[in-house]
Structure formats: structure tokens, C-alpha cells
Tab-separated table of N, CA and C in Angstrom:
chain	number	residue	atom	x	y	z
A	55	UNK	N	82.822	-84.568	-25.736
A	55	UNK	CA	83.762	-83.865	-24.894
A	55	UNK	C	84.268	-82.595	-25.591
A	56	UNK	N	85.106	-82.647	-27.033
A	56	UNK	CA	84.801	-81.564	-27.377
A	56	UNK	C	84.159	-81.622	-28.973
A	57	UNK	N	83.829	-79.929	-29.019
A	57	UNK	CA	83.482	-79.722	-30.471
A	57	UNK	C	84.155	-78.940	-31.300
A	58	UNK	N	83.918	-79.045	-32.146
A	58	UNK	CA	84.331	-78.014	-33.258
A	58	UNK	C	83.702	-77.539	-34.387
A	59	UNK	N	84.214	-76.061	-33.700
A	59	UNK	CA	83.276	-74.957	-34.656
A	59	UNK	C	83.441	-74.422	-35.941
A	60	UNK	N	82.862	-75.094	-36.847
A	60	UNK	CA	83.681	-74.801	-38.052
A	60	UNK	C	83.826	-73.283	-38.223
A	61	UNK	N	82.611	-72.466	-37.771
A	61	UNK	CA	82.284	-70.835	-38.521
A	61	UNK	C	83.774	-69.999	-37.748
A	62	UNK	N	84.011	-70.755	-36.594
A	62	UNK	CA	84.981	-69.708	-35.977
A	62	UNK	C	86.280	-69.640	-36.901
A	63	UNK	N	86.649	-68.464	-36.458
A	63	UNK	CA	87.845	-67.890	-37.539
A	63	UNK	C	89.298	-68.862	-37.102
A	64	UNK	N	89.148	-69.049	-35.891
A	64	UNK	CA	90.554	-69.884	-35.716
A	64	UNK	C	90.535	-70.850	-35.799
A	65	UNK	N	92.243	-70.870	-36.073
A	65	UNK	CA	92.229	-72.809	-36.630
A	65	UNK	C	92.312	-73.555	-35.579
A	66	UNK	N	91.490	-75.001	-36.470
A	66	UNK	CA	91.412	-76.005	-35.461
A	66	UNK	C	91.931	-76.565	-34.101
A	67	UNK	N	93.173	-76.462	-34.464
A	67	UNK	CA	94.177	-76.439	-33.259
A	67	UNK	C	93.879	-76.090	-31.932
A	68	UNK	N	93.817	-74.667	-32.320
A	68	UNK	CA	93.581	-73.399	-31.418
A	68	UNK	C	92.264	-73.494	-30.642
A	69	UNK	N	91.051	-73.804	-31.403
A	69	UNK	CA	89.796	-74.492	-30.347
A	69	UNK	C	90.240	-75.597	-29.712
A	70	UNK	N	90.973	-76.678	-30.501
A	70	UNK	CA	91.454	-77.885	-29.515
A	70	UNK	C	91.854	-77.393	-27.820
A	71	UNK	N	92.898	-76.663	-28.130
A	71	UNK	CA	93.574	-76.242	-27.039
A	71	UNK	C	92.689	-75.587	-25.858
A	72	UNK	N	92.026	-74.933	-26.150
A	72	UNK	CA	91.101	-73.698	-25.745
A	72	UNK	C	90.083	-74.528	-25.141
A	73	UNK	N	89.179	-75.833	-25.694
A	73	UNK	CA	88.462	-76.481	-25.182
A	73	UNK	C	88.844	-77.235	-24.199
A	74	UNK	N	90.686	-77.983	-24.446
A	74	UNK	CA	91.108	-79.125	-23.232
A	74	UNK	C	91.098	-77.877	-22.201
A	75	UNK	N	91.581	-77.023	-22.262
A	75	UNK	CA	92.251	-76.058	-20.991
A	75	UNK	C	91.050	-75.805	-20.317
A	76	UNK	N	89.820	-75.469	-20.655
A	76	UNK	CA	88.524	-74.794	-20.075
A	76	UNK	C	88.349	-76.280	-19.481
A	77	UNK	N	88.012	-77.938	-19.857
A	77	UNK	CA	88.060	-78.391	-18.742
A	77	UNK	C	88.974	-78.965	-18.536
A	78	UNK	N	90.026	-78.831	-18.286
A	78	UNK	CA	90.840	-78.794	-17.285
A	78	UNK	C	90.965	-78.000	-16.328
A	79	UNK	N	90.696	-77.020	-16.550
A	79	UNK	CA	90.586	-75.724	-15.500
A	79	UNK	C	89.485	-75.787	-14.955
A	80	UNK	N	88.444	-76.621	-15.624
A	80	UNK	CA	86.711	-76.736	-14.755
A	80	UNK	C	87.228	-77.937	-13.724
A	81	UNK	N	88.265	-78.568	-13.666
A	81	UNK	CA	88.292	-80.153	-13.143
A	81	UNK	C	87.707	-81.043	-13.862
A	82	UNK	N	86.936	-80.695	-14.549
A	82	UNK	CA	86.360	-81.884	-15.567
A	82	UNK	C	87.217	-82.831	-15.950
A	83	UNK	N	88.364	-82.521	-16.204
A	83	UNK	CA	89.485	-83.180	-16.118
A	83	UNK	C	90.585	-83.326	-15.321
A	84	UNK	N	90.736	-84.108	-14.442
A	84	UNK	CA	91.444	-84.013	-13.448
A	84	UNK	C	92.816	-84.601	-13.425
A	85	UNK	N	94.364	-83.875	-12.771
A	85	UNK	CA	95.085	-84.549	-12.585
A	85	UNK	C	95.306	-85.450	-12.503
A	86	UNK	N	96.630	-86.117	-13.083
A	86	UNK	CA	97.122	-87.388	-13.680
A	86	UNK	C	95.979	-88.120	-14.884
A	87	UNK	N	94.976	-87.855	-14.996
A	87	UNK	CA	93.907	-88.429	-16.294
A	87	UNK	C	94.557	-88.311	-17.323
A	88	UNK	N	94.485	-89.582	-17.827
A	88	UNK	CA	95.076	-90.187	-19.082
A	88	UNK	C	94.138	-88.783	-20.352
A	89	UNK	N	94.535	-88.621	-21.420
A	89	UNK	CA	94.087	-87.713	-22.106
A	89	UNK	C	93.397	-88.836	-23.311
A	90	UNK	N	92.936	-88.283	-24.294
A	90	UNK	CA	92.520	-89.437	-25.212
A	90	UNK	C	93.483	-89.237	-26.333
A	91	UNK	N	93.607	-90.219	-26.576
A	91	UNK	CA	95.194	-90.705	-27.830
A	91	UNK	C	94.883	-89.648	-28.754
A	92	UNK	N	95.882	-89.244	-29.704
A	92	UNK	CA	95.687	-88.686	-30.478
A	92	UNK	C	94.893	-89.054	-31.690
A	93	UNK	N	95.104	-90.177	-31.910
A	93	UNK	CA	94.876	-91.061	-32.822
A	93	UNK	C	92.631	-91.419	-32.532
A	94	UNK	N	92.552	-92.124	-31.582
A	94	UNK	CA	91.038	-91.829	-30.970
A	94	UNK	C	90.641	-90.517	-31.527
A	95	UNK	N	91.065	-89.225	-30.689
A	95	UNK	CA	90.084	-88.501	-30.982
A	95	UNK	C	90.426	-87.457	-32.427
A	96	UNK	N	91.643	-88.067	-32.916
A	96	UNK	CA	91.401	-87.467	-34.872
A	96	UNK	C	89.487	-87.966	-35.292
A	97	UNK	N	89.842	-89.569	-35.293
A	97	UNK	CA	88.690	-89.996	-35.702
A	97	UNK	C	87.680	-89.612	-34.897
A	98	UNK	N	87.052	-89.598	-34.069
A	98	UNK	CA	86.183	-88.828	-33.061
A	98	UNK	C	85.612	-87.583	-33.520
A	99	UNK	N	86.520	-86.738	-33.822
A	99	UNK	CA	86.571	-85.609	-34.429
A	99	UNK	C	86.332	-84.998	-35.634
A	100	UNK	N	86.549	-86.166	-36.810
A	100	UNK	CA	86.812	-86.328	-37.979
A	100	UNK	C	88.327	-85.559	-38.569
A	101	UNK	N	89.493	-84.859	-37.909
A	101	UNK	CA	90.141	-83.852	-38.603
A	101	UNK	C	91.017	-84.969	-38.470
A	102	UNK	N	92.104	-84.394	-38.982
A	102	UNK	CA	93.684	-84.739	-39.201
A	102	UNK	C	94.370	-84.669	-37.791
A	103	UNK	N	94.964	-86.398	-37.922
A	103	UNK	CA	95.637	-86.045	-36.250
A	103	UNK	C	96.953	-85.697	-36.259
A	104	UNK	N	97.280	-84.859	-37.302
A	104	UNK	CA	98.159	-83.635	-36.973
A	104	UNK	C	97.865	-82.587	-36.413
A	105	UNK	N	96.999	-81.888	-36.470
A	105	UNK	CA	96.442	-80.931	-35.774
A	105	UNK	C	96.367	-81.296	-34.352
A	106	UNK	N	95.655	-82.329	-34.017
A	106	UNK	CA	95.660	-82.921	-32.565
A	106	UNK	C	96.811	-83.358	-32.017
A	107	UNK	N	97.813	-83.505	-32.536
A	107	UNK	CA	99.047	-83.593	-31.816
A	107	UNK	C	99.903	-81.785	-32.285
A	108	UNK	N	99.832	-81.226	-33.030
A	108	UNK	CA	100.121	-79.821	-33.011
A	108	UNK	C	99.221	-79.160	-31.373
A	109	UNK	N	98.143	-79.425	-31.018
A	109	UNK	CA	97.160	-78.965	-30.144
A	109	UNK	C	97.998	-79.721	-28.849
A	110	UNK	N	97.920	-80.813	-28.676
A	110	UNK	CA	98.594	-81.498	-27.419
A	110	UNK	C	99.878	-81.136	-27.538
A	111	UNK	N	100.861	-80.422	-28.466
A	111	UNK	CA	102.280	-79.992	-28.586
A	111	UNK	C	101.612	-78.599	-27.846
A	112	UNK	N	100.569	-77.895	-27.752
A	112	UNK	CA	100.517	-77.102	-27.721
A	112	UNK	C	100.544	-76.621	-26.091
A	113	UNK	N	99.509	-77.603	-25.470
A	113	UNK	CA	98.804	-77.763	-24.097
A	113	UNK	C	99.888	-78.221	-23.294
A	114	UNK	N	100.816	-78.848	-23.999
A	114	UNK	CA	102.412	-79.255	-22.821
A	114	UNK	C	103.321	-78.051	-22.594
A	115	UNK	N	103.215	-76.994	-23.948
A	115	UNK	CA	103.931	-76.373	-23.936
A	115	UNK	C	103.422	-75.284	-23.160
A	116	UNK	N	102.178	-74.658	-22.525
A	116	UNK	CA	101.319	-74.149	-21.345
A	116	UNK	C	101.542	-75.300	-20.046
A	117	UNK	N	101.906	-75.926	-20.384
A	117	UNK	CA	102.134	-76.814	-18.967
A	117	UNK	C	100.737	-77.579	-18.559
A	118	UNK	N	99.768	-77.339	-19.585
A	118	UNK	CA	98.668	-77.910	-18.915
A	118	UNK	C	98.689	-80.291	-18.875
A	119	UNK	N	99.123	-80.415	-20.083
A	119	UNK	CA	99.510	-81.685	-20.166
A	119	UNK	C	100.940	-82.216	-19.937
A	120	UNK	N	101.367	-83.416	-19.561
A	120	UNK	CA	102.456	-83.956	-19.867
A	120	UNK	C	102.710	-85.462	-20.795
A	121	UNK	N	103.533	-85.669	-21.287
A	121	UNK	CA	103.612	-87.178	-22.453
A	121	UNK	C	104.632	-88.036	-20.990
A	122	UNK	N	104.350	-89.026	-21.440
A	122	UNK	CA	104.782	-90.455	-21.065
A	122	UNK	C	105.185	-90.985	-21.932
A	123	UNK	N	106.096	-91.639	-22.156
A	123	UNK	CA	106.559	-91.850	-23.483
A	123	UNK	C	106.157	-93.541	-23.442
A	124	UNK	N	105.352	-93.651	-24.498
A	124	UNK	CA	105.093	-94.934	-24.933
A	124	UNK	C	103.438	-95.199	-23.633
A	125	UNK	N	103.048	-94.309	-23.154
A	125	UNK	CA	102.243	-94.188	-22.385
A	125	UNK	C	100.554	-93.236	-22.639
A	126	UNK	N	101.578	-92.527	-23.189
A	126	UNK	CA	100.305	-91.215	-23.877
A	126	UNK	C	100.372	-89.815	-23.277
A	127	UNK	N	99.523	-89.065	-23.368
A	127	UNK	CA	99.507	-87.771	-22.631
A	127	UNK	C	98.283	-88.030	-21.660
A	128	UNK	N	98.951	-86.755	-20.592
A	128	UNK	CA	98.052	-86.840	-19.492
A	128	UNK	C	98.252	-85.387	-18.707
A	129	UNK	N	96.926	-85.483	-17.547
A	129	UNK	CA	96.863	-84.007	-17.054
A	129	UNK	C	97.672	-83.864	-16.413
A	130	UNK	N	98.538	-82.056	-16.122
A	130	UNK	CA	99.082	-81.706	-15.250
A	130	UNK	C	98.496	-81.739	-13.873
A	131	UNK	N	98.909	-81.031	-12.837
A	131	UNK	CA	98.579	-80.594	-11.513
A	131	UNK	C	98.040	-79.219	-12.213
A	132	UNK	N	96.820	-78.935	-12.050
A	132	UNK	CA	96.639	-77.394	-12.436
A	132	UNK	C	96.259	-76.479	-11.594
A	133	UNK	N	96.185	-76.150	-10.353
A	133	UNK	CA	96.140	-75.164	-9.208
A	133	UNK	C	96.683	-73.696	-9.458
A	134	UNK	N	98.360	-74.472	-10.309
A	134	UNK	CA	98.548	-73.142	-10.699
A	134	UNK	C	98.569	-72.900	-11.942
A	135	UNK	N	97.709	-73.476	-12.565
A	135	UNK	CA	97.340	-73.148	-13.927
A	135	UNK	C	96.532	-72.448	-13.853
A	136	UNK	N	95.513	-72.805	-12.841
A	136	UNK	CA	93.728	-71.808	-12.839
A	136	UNK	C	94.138	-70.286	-12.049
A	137	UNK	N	95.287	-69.958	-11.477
A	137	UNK	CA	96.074	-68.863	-11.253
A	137	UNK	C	96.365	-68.229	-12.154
A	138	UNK	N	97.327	-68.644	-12.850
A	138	UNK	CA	97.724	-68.040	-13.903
A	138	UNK	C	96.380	-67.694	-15.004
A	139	UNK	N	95.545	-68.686	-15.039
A	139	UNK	CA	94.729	-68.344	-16.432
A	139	UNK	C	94.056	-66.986	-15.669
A	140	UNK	N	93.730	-66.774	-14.015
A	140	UNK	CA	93.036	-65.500	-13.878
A	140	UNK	C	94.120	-64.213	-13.956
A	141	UNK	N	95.348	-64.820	-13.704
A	141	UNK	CA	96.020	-63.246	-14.116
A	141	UNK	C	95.576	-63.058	-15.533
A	142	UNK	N	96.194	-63.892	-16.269
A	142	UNK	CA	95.947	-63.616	-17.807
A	142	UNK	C	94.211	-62.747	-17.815
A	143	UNK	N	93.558	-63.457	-17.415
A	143	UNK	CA	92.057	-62.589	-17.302
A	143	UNK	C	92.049	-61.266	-17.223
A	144	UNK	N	92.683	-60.905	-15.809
A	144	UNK	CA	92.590	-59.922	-15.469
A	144	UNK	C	93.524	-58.373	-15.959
A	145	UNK	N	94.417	-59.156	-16.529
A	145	UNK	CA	95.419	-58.324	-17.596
A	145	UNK	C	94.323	-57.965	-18.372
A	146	UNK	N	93.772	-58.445	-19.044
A	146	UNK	CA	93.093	-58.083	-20.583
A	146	UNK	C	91.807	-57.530	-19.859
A	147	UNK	N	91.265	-57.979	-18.941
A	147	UNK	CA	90.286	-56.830	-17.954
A	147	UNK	C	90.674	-55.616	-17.458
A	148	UNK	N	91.599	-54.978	-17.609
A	148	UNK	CA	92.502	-54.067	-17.263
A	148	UNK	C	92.754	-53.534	-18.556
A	149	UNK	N	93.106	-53.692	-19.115
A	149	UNK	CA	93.064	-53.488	-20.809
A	149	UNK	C	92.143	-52.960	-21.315
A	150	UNK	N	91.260	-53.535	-20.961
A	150	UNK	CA	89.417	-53.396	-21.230
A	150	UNK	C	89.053	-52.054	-21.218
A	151	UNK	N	89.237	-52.211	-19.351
A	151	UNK	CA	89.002	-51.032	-18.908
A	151	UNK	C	89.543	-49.731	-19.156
A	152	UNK	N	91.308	-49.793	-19.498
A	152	UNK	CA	91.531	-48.612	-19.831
A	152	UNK	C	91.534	-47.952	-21.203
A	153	UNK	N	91.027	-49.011	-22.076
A	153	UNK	CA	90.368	-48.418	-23.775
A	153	UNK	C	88.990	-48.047	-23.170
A	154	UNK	N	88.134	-48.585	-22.023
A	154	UNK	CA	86.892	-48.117	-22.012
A	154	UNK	C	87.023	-46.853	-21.593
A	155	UNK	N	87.468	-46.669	-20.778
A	155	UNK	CA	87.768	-44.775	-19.933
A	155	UNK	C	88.172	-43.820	-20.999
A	156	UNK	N	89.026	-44.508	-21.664
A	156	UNK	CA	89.538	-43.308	-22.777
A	156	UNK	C	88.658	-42.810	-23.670
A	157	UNK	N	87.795	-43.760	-23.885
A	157	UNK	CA	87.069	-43.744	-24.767
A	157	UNK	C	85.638	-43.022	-24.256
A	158	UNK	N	85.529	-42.531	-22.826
A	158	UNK	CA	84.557	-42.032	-22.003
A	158	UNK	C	83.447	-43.181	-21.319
A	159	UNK	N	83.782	-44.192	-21.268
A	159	UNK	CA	82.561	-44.960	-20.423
A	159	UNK	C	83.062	-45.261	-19.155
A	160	UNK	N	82.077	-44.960	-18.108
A	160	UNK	CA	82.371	-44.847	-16.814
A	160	UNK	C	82.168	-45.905	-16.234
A	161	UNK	N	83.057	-45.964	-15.062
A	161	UNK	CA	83.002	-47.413	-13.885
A	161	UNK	C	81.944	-47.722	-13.734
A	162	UNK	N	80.712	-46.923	-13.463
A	162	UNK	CA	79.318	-47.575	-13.188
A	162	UNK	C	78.991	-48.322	-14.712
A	163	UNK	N	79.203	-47.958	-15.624
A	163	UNK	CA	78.446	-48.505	-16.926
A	163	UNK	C	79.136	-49.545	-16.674
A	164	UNK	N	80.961	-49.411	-17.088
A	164	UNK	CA	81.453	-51.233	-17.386
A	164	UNK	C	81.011	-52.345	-15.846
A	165	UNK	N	80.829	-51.370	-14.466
A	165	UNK	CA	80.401	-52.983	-13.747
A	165	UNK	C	78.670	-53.220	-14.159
A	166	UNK	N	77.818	-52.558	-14.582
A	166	UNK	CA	76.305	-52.463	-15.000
A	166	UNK	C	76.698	-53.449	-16.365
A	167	UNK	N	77.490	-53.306	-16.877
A	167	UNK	CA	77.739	-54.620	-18.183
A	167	UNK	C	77.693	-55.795	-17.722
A	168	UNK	N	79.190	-55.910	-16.570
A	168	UNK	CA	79.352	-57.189	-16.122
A	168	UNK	C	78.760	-57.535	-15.037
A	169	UNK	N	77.723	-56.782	-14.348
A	169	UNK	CA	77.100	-57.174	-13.743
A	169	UNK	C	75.288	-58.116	-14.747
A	170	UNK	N	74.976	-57.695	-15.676
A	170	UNK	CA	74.345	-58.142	-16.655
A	170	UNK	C	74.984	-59.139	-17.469
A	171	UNK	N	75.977	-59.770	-17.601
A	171	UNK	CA	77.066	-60.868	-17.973
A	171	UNK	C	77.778	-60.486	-19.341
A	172	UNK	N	77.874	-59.338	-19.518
A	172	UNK	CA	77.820	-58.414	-20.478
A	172	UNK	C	77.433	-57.820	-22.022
A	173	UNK	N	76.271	-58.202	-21.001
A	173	UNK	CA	75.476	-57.195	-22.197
A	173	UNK	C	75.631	-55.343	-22.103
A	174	UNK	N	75.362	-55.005	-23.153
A	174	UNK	CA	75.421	-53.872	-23.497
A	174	UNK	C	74.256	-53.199	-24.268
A	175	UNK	N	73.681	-51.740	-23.555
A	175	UNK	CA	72.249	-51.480	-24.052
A	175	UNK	C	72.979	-50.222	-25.192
């Protein structure tokens, strides 16, 4: 369910988070679903289940999970989570775009990128 990349520059945590949210936001994980204990997926994982509860401190605090106390964690309602994650998108696509203009590359090139999934010749 998930992995971890050792070469990437960010810490563990931070892929934790990044991996529950992508499925959760795919439905792969669906509302009210029990999450897996912290404790399970340390070992699963092999890391420290501090990190995995720093990561699930993390995903409540995005609203994507909630705790039960004496129950475990589990999924939010995310409808308007997958909202919000496309504003956030589209902010930094906007961003994109206006370091790309400044910088002289034109509307036809950046949709010819993302129309190619973005590659760049």
C-alpha cells in the first residue's frame, strides 16, 4: 500500500502523508475506513512508529483522517478535500505559468508540455 523512497530528499513522514492523501483522494481509500494502526504499519514499513504517528498527526491536521479514541484512525469524508487539493494545484499552476512568461515561454509551448504529460524538448 505504501512505499518508501529512501533516495527522496524528504523525510519520511512527509512521503507518509503524501502517499495516504493520493489514495485517499484516488478513493482507494474510502470514507469512514479504518486506517492501519500505527503500530502494524511501523513494522510493515520497517521505520519508527514515531514518524507514523507524526504522519497521521499530520493527515488529521489537513483534515484528511480522524482518531477515535481507543478505536484508531480513520478516513475523512473527502469531496472536499479533492477540491481543495485542485485549488492547491492550480495555484502553483499559475505560479508556473507566470515564472514561465517572464521568463519568455509561450502559451502554446507550456500547453504542448502538458499536453505531452510534460515533457520538455
Amino acid at each position: 500500500m505504501i512505499l518508501i523512497d529512501y533516495r527522496d530528499t524528504r523525510p519520511i513522514y512527509e512521503q507518509v502523508v503524501e502517499r495516504f492523501r493520493m489514495l485517499i483522494l484516488r478513493g482507494i481509500i474510502g470514507p469512514d475506513e479504518k486506517m492501519p494502526s500505527v503500530r502494524n504499519l511501523a513494522v510493515d514499513l520497517s521505520i519508527n512508529p514515531n514518524t507514523i504517528q507524526r504522519a497521521y498527526a499530520e493527515l488529521e491536521r489537513q483534515g484528511y483522517i480522524y482518531t477515535v479514541k481507543g478505536k484508531g484512525n480513520f478516513v475523512a469524508e473527502n469531496s472536499q478535500l479533492l477540491q481543495k487539493y485542485k485549488e492547491e494545484i492550480f495555484v502553483q499552476l499559475s505560479d508556473i505559468c507566470r515564472a514561465a512568461f517572464e521568463v519568455g515561454i509561450t502559451k502554446d509551448e507550456l500547453v504542448q508540455c502538458i499536453n505531452e504529460g510534460g515533457a520538455y524538448d
